[in-house]
């Protein structure tokens, strides 16, 4: 299979043979690096500023097929990390399935475990099968079938059935069971599997006695609509597996303060974070708000939730009440616990060109420059001596304020006109603002503006490390991969923790 049998080596293309999207001399990456950067920035099926969805998705699939065969051990670690470390659902599912297809064709074992590792939420076995069926039909290779079945056994229970087995889904829990034949881990799960099949095929069989949560939900559903607003016992709602979304639909009316008070105790961390505006709109009491704030600011809850730091910025921007500002700031600090406290002098360059106004989150509420700003300012807050610069066609130093929180600094950055929206003149920004700093960090999409310099970081001495964080995953880099020139993807606290590892002499190249 020559199309998959590729050596993983750095491209020998010289600058001038390839260019960035804005015409500057560029550099190609070796396949693992290109896949890593594309994977951590890839919202499958979405356009980016310089690359359409079809071209981008095809490039992703081709890279997955090549790397999965050329370096199966690396690929397995990458897929698991992409889902649980980078917290990316679609990209990890597509990578696992396309990698499994390539490995099966090449006779390489191990893809069953890779598929299983990519499926971490109960709707994802169905998502995986929907992708495969839509692209390759009903012929499922054994590793794909068994990997999805393993995930179903691990993820399917009463609460997940109630939350995710939607009639709107093309592939439901019963379809997954029909197609992959998972072996239940105990009698109760066996009852659940049979009931899921009954639901899917509209069989009028009673709910098995062992499934007490489903029975409790059925009792609530039998209540007349006019009586449902009177059900405000949190324990009763929790016993029936009610989420805030299902409660709103079941009540068939707007969620008032009593309804929110009843469901808040059983809400997950991310659900609370997303509903702060709704809590304010119905004016939940200060006592209820304090319980929410305490959970948001709890370091154990923050760690367990695995919520990415940018989510706190999104919640901060959406919540009208100042009572959420302090717990959100504390939560953000906990989420950034691994951002290193850098010594010496650090130059931090935040790309605020027009292409950085592309969507960073799938709902479009966060842009690439929002994410870059959060992490740039967080890194600066933890650094001994940092110079923060916003750059596009122009570049300007963002002055630090003693004791200012990261979220307040982000708001000042936005309101102070530091988002430029022009071209990406990276080389100009580096040459203007580098002044014997001990390291340089650039947060960018790497699509540097055309210029005559062969390397946008040539102004930085070779012995000074330059770290580029790529937020878009485009194919062409703005600088070559070389000693003291490092490119990363994925804005997480763990990713930034790699800076001191590299500077202390570690050879670790990946955050997994």
XYZ file of C-alpha atoms in Angstrom:
512
model
C 0.000 0.000 0.000
C 2.352 2.715 -1.240
C -0.114 5.515 -0.556
C 0.130 4.737 3.192
C 3.790 3.649 3.355
C 5.239 7.099 4.052
C 8.349 7.861 6.012
C 7.773 10.397 8.774
C 10.440 12.973 8.126
C 10.653 16.725 7.907
C 10.049 18.147 4.444
C 13.103 19.307 2.516
C 11.157 22.056 0.769
C 13.105 25.289 0.834
C 11.347 28.609 1.543
C 9.860 29.961 -1.639
C 8.687 26.542 -2.863
C 5.555 26.825 -0.725
C 3.852 29.926 0.623
C 1.411 30.822 3.366
C -2.154 31.837 2.514
C -1.002 35.475 2.445
C 1.911 34.764 0.101
C 4.865 34.658 2.489
C 7.565 31.988 2.089
C 6.452 28.931 4.041
C 7.648 25.585 5.329
C 6.032 22.141 5.172
C 5.774 19.979 8.272
C 6.392 16.263 8.741
C 3.098 14.290 8.691
C 2.708 13.698 12.451
C 3.195 17.374 13.208
C 0.781 18.418 10.473
C -1.810 15.909 11.727
C -1.357 17.020 15.330
C -1.837 20.702 14.504
C -4.789 20.029 12.235
C -6.384 17.617 14.708
C -6.339 19.979 17.668
C -7.881 22.785 15.623
C -10.270 20.799 13.438
C -14.020 21.215 13.789
C -14.917 18.590 11.187
C -17.200 19.908 8.464
C -16.519 23.584 9.228
C -14.979 26.291 7.050
C -11.919 28.218 8.205
C -10.705 31.574 6.936
C -8.276 30.192 4.356
C -9.500 26.605 3.839
C -12.916 25.211 2.879
C -14.511 22.331 4.759
C -14.100 19.801 1.931
C -10.408 20.506 1.358
C -9.694 20.546 5.083
C -11.560 17.313 5.835
C -9.882 15.491 2.934
C -6.460 16.637 4.151
C -7.319 15.378 7.636
C -8.422 11.964 6.372
C -5.324 11.570 4.191
C -3.000 12.456 7.064
C -4.816 10.078 9.422
C -4.507 7.199 6.927
C -0.793 7.843 6.402
C 0.198 8.258 10.036
C -2.005 5.439 11.390
C -0.074 2.982 9.216
C 3.375 4.553 9.429
C 3.386 4.973 13.227
C 0.512 3.005 14.831
C 1.790 3.414 18.411
C 1.983 7.217 18.135
C -1.389 7.321 16.406
C -3.101 5.357 19.191
C -1.789 7.750 21.826
C -2.756 10.748 19.694
C -6.399 9.691 19.236
C -6.891 8.986 22.951
C -5.336 12.334 23.875
C -7.309 14.188 21.197
C -10.552 13.082 22.879
C -9.614 13.204 26.585
C -6.801 15.767 26.602
C -7.763 18.212 23.867
C -11.479 17.438 24.475
C -12.320 17.324 20.770
C -15.174 14.996 19.854
C -15.659 15.070 16.087
C -11.975 15.131 15.178
C -11.142 12.196 17.461
C -14.064 10.078 16.213
C -13.188 10.685 12.559
C -9.492 10.037 13.244
C -10.226 6.751 15.014
C -12.504 5.442 12.251
C -10.367 6.558 9.319
C -7.263 5.252 11.073
C -8.957 1.906 11.698
C -9.936 1.661 8.038
C -6.346 2.308 6.931
C -4.888 -0.123 9.466
C -7.306 -2.905 8.511
C -6.368 -2.436 4.849
C -2.678 -2.614 5.766
C -3.102 -5.615 8.077
C -2.096 -3.685 11.206
C -3.780 -4.768 14.480
C -4.854 -2.607 17.414
C -7.538 -0.338 15.974
C -10.305 -1.809 18.163
C -8.795 -0.119 21.233
C -8.248 3.115 19.303
C -11.928 3.276 18.305
C -12.983 2.566 21.888
C -10.691 5.317 23.246
C -12.273 7.950 20.985
C -15.804 7.319 22.285
C -16.241 8.933 25.695
C -19.867 10.096 25.730
C -22.918 7.886 25.335
C -24.064 9.490 22.080
C -20.691 8.889 20.432
C -21.085 5.179 19.514
C -24.085 6.286 17.437
C -22.131 9.252 16.046
C -19.318 6.929 15.000
C -21.640 4.503 13.239
C -23.531 7.350 11.550
C -20.227 8.622 10.130
C -19.170 5.171 8.930
C -22.557 4.246 7.443
C -22.819 7.567 5.655
C -19.341 7.285 4.174
C -18.653 3.566 3.707
C -21.969 1.713 4.032
C -23.021 -1.172 6.280
C -19.891 -3.316 5.950
C -18.212 -2.806 9.331
C -14.663 -4.125 9.831
C -14.376 -6.212 12.992
C -12.114 -3.715 14.840
C -14.626 -0.916 14.235
C -17.580 -3.102 15.252
C -15.863 -4.357 18.402
C -14.462 -0.953 19.379
C -17.918 0.620 19.174
C -19.393 -2.332 21.107
C -16.778 -1.922 23.856
C -17.727 1.744 24.168
C -21.437 0.908 24.321
C -20.877 -1.486 27.230
C -18.859 1.182 29.021
C -21.237 4.099 28.355
C -24.799 2.762 28.163
C -26.869 3.009 31.354
C -30.300 4.342 32.310
C -29.335 7.985 32.631
C -27.425 8.041 29.350
C -30.329 6.318 27.572
C -32.730 9.000 28.815
C -30.372 11.817 27.852
C -28.989 10.705 24.502
C -31.324 8.132 22.891
C -33.195 10.706 20.861
C -35.779 9.936 18.189
C -34.075 12.648 16.121
C -30.834 10.639 15.926
C -30.190 8.691 12.735
C -28.434 5.936 14.698
C -30.000 5.237 18.081
C -28.895 3.064 21.002
C -30.908 0.144 19.597
C -29.192 0.502 16.202
C -25.766 0.390 17.852
C -26.781 -2.787 19.700
C -28.211 -4.338 16.522
C -25.111 -3.584 14.458
C -22.305 -4.318 16.952
C -23.802 -6.952 19.333
C -22.230 -5.731 22.599
C -22.130 -8.244 25.467
C -23.786 -6.756 28.566
C -21.577 -6.590 31.653
C -24.422 -7.721 33.978
C -28.114 -8.637 34.022
C -29.267 -5.075 34.564
C -27.404 -3.828 31.503
C -28.833 -6.755 29.573
C -32.307 -5.499 30.512
C -31.267 -2.034 29.360
C -30.051 -3.340 25.992
C -33.326 -5.221 25.418
C -35.334 -2.145 26.374
C -33.277 0.021 24.006
C -34.124 -2.411 21.213
C -37.804 -2.281 22.203
C -37.732 1.530 22.066
C -36.027 1.544 18.682
C -38.401 -0.981 17.114
C -41.503 0.456 18.852
C -42.344 -2.750 20.686
C -44.974 -2.321 23.370
C -43.112 -4.222 26.093
C -43.107 -3.054 29.737
C -40.026 -1.437 31.256
C -37.998 -4.147 33.077
C -38.319 -3.971 36.887
C -34.565 -3.547 37.307
C -34.639 -0.197 35.453
C -35.975 1.946 38.300
C -34.907 5.288 36.818
C -36.823 4.609 33.620
C -39.873 3.651 35.672
C -39.635 6.895 37.647
C -39.412 8.887 34.409
C -42.488 7.075 33.055
C -44.450 8.060 36.184
C -43.540 11.721 35.692
C -44.440 11.590 32.012
C -47.880 10.229 32.948
C -48.711 13.331 35.025
C -51.156 15.792 33.448
C -49.404 18.861 32.086
C -51.209 21.181 34.503
C -49.711 19.290 37.484
C -46.124 19.225 36.281
C -45.211 22.731 37.455
C -45.878 21.632 41.034
C -43.096 19.008 40.947
C -40.133 20.819 42.497
C -38.522 18.092 44.609
C -34.855 17.835 43.490
C -34.598 14.207 44.663
C -37.672 13.193 42.630
C -36.321 14.849 39.484
C -32.882 13.313 39.949
C -34.346 9.836 40.507
C -36.100 10.177 37.140
C -32.879 11.221 35.387
C -34.195 14.676 34.537
C -31.776 17.112 32.935
C -32.557 20.806 32.691
C -33.324 20.366 28.979
C -35.745 17.489 29.572
C -37.366 19.338 32.490
C -38.038 22.367 30.302
C -39.685 20.205 27.644
C -41.657 18.159 30.176
C -43.104 21.241 31.883
C -44.213 22.645 28.503
C -43.693 26.137 29.793
C -40.817 28.475 30.545
C -38.354 27.643 33.307
C -39.058 29.834 36.331
C -37.019 30.302 39.493
C -38.643 27.333 41.246
C -37.834 25.030 38.335
C -34.204 26.115 38.220
C -33.892 25.752 41.995
C -35.203 22.187 41.724
C -32.891 21.093 38.906
C -29.675 22.970 39.815
C -28.551 20.353 42.408
C -28.397 17.653 39.707
C -26.895 19.817 36.952
C -23.395 19.099 35.729
C -20.595 21.646 35.786
C -20.761 22.659 32.120
C -24.558 22.903 32.261
C -24.277 25.357 35.159
C -21.645 27.353 33.303
C -23.840 27.646 30.211
C -26.953 28.783 32.103
C -25.718 31.685 34.221
C -27.632 34.151 32.061
C -30.803 32.065 32.461
C -30.384 32.037 36.247
C -30.163 35.830 36.245
C -33.129 36.250 33.926
C -35.434 34.493 36.417
C -33.619 36.132 39.344
C -32.678 32.998 41.262
C -32.133 33.788 44.928
C -28.731 34.706 46.309
C -28.741 31.475 48.308
C -29.163 29.398 45.139
C -26.601 31.526 43.324
C -24.115 30.936 46.128
C -24.404 27.153 45.723
C -23.766 27.540 41.992
C -20.829 29.888 42.589
C -19.302 27.516 45.135
C -19.406 24.636 42.656
C -17.999 26.762 39.839
C -15.054 27.883 41.986
C -14.317 24.462 43.514
C -10.899 23.285 42.210
C -11.951 19.621 42.421
C -15.072 20.317 40.328
C -13.045 22.317 37.808
C -10.543 19.482 37.429
C -13.282 16.851 37.141
C -15.227 18.834 34.551
C -12.282 19.094 32.111
C -13.818 22.359 30.873
C -11.416 24.254 28.640
C -10.390 27.694 29.953
C -12.006 29.528 27.017
C -15.427 28.395 28.297
C -15.018 30.640 31.316
C -14.471 33.624 29.051
C -17.612 32.710 27.119
C -19.614 32.472 30.371
C -18.100 35.715 31.644
C -19.136 37.515 28.451
C -22.668 36.075 28.550
C -23.530 36.499 32.244
C -25.035 39.940 32.993
C -24.646 39.787 36.788
C -21.399 40.672 38.540
C -22.087 37.978 41.141
C -20.570 35.431 38.754
C -17.380 37.370 38.004
C -15.338 36.284 41.022
C -16.202 32.546 40.928
C -15.526 32.501 37.184
C -12.144 34.141 37.715
C -11.293 31.593 40.417
C -12.444 28.772 38.137
C -10.282 30.077 35.305
C -7.271 30.212 37.590
C -7.877 26.604 38.627
C -8.237 25.595 34.972
C -4.903 27.276 34.236
C -3.094 25.579 37.110
C -0.509 24.018 34.800
C 0.351 27.213 32.948
C 4.027 27.581 33.847
C 5.459 30.402 35.942
C 8.125 31.390 33.426
C 11.331 32.970 34.674
C 13.428 35.643 32.966
C 11.922 37.779 30.168
C 9.181 36.567 27.806
C 7.826 38.226 24.657
C 4.219 37.145 23.982
C 2.811 38.024 20.556
C -0.968 37.687 20.042
C -2.120 37.576 16.427
C -5.264 39.723 16.032
C -5.373 39.763 12.222
C -8.615 39.319 10.295
C -8.213 35.564 9.872
C -8.000 35.167 13.661
C -11.613 36.308 13.833
C -12.561 32.828 12.589
C -14.674 30.631 14.856
C -12.744 28.743 17.545
C -15.776 27.064 19.131
C -18.425 25.164 17.185
C -21.169 27.556 18.306
C -19.166 30.566 17.125
C -19.277 32.343 20.499
C -15.483 32.235 20.763
C -13.137 33.368 18.038
C -9.519 32.322 17.520
C -8.311 35.656 18.827
C -10.399 35.223 21.997
C -8.610 31.953 22.722
C -5.214 33.448 21.911
C -5.858 36.404 24.190
C -6.972 34.276 27.148
C -3.848 32.176 27.018
C -1.481 34.990 26.132
C -2.627 37.047 29.105
C -2.712 34.016 31.411
C 0.844 33.187 30.430
C 1.843 36.799 31.040
C 0.164 36.819 34.461
C 2.242 33.811 35.495
C 5.516 35.038 33.966
C 8.250 36.854 35.872
C 8.656 39.602 33.262
C 6.383 39.519 30.217
C 5.852 41.862 27.281
C 2.467 41.303 25.607
C 2.006 42.581 22.052
C -1.100 42.549 19.841
C -0.120 42.459 16.174
C -1.648 42.583 12.724
C -0.594 45.241 10.198
C 0.304 47.267 13.257
C 1.583 46.105 16.623
C 1.132 47.574 20.086
C 2.235 46.610 23.592
C -0.618 45.772 25.946
C 0.371 47.320 29.302
C 0.101 45.137 32.399
C -1.777 46.246 35.522
C -0.677 45.020 38.911
C -3.147 42.571 40.463
C -5.552 42.572 37.492
C -7.440 39.323 36.923
C -7.093 37.499 33.617
C -10.781 37.974 32.727
C -10.605 41.700 33.484
C -7.462 41.977 31.355
C -9.202 40.173 28.478
C -12.089 42.644 28.661
C -9.657 45.583 28.707
C -7.829 44.091 25.726
C -11.076 43.943 23.770
C -12.456 47.316 24.826
C -9.082 49.018 24.347
C -8.983 48.358 20.609
C -6.303 45.665 20.588
C -8.175 43.485 18.069
C -6.925 44.918 14.771
C -8.429 42.706 12.043
C -5.875 43.456 9.314
C -3.079 41.405 7.726
C -0.647 39.094 9.554
C 2.683 40.927 9.634
C 4.401 38.565 12.033
C 7.967 39.326 10.970
C 7.431 43.059 11.465
C 6.031 42.505 14.968
C 8.920 40.234 15.944
C 11.573 42.641 14.642
C 9.912 45.644 16.273
C 9.358 44.189 19.732
C 12.067 41.586 20.287
C 14.545 43.195 22.686
C 16.892 40.602 24.187
C 14.001 38.572 25.570
C 14.842 35.073 26.827
C 12.015 33.410 24.912
C 9.285 34.317 22.414
C 5.734 32.906 22.367
C 3.540 33.529 19.295
C -0.193 32.701 19.303
C -1.303 32.736 15.672
C -2.724 30.878 12.672
C 0.759 31.197 11.074
C -0.526 32.704 7.839
C 2.126 35.411 7.700
C 1.891 38.316 5.274
C 4.136 38.252 2.186
C 7.567 39.760 2.772
C 11.166 39.266 1.708
C 12.469 37.559 4.845
C 12.879 33.765 4.539
C 11.839 33.217 8.171
C 9.415 35.320 10.237
C 11.406 34.649 13.414
C 14.826 35.357 11.874
C 15.122 38.445 14.081
C 15.397 36.188 17.141
C 18.878 34.763 17.812
C 19.160 31.028 17.179
C 19.924 30.286 20.825
C 16.655 31.928 21.993
C 13.642 29.554 21.901
C 10.574 30.581 19.885
C 7.290 28.788 20.618
C 4.469 29.067 18.088
C 0.944 28.012 19.049
C -1.045 27.350 15.901
C -4.802 27.913 16.330
C -6.017 26.912 12.868
C -3.991 23.913 11.691
C -3.159 25.131 8.199
C -0.699 23.078 6.177
C 2.081 25.638 5.675
C 4.120 26.943 8.613
C 5.548 30.432 9.064
C 8.923 29.123 10.246
C 10.994 25.954 9.828
C 11.143 23.233 12.459
C 14.612 23.427 13.946
C 16.524 23.629 17.188
C 14.872 26.215 19.483
C 11.971 26.622 17.051
C 8.900 24.745 18.328
C 5.328 24.654 16.989
C 2.379 23.353 19.005
C -1.390 23.128 18.696
C -4.175 22.984 21.218
C -4.613 25.699 23.789
C -4.642 23.823 27.070
C -2.765 24.281 30.307
C -0.978 20.967 29.686
C 0.291 22.228 26.331
C 1.878 25.324 27.872
C 3.511 23.188 30.559
C 5.762 21.862 27.794
C 7.746 25.136 27.705
C 9.782 24.483 30.877
C 10.125 20.801 29.935
C 11.788 21.758 26.669
C 13.956 24.394 28.274
C 15.106 21.960 30.953
C 16.360 19.628 28.239
C 13.469 17.180 27.873
C 13.128 15.503 24.472
C 9.367 15.067 24.892
C 7.716 16.231 21.674
C 4.021 15.596 22.324
C 1.611 16.287 25.211
C 0.663 12.593 25.392
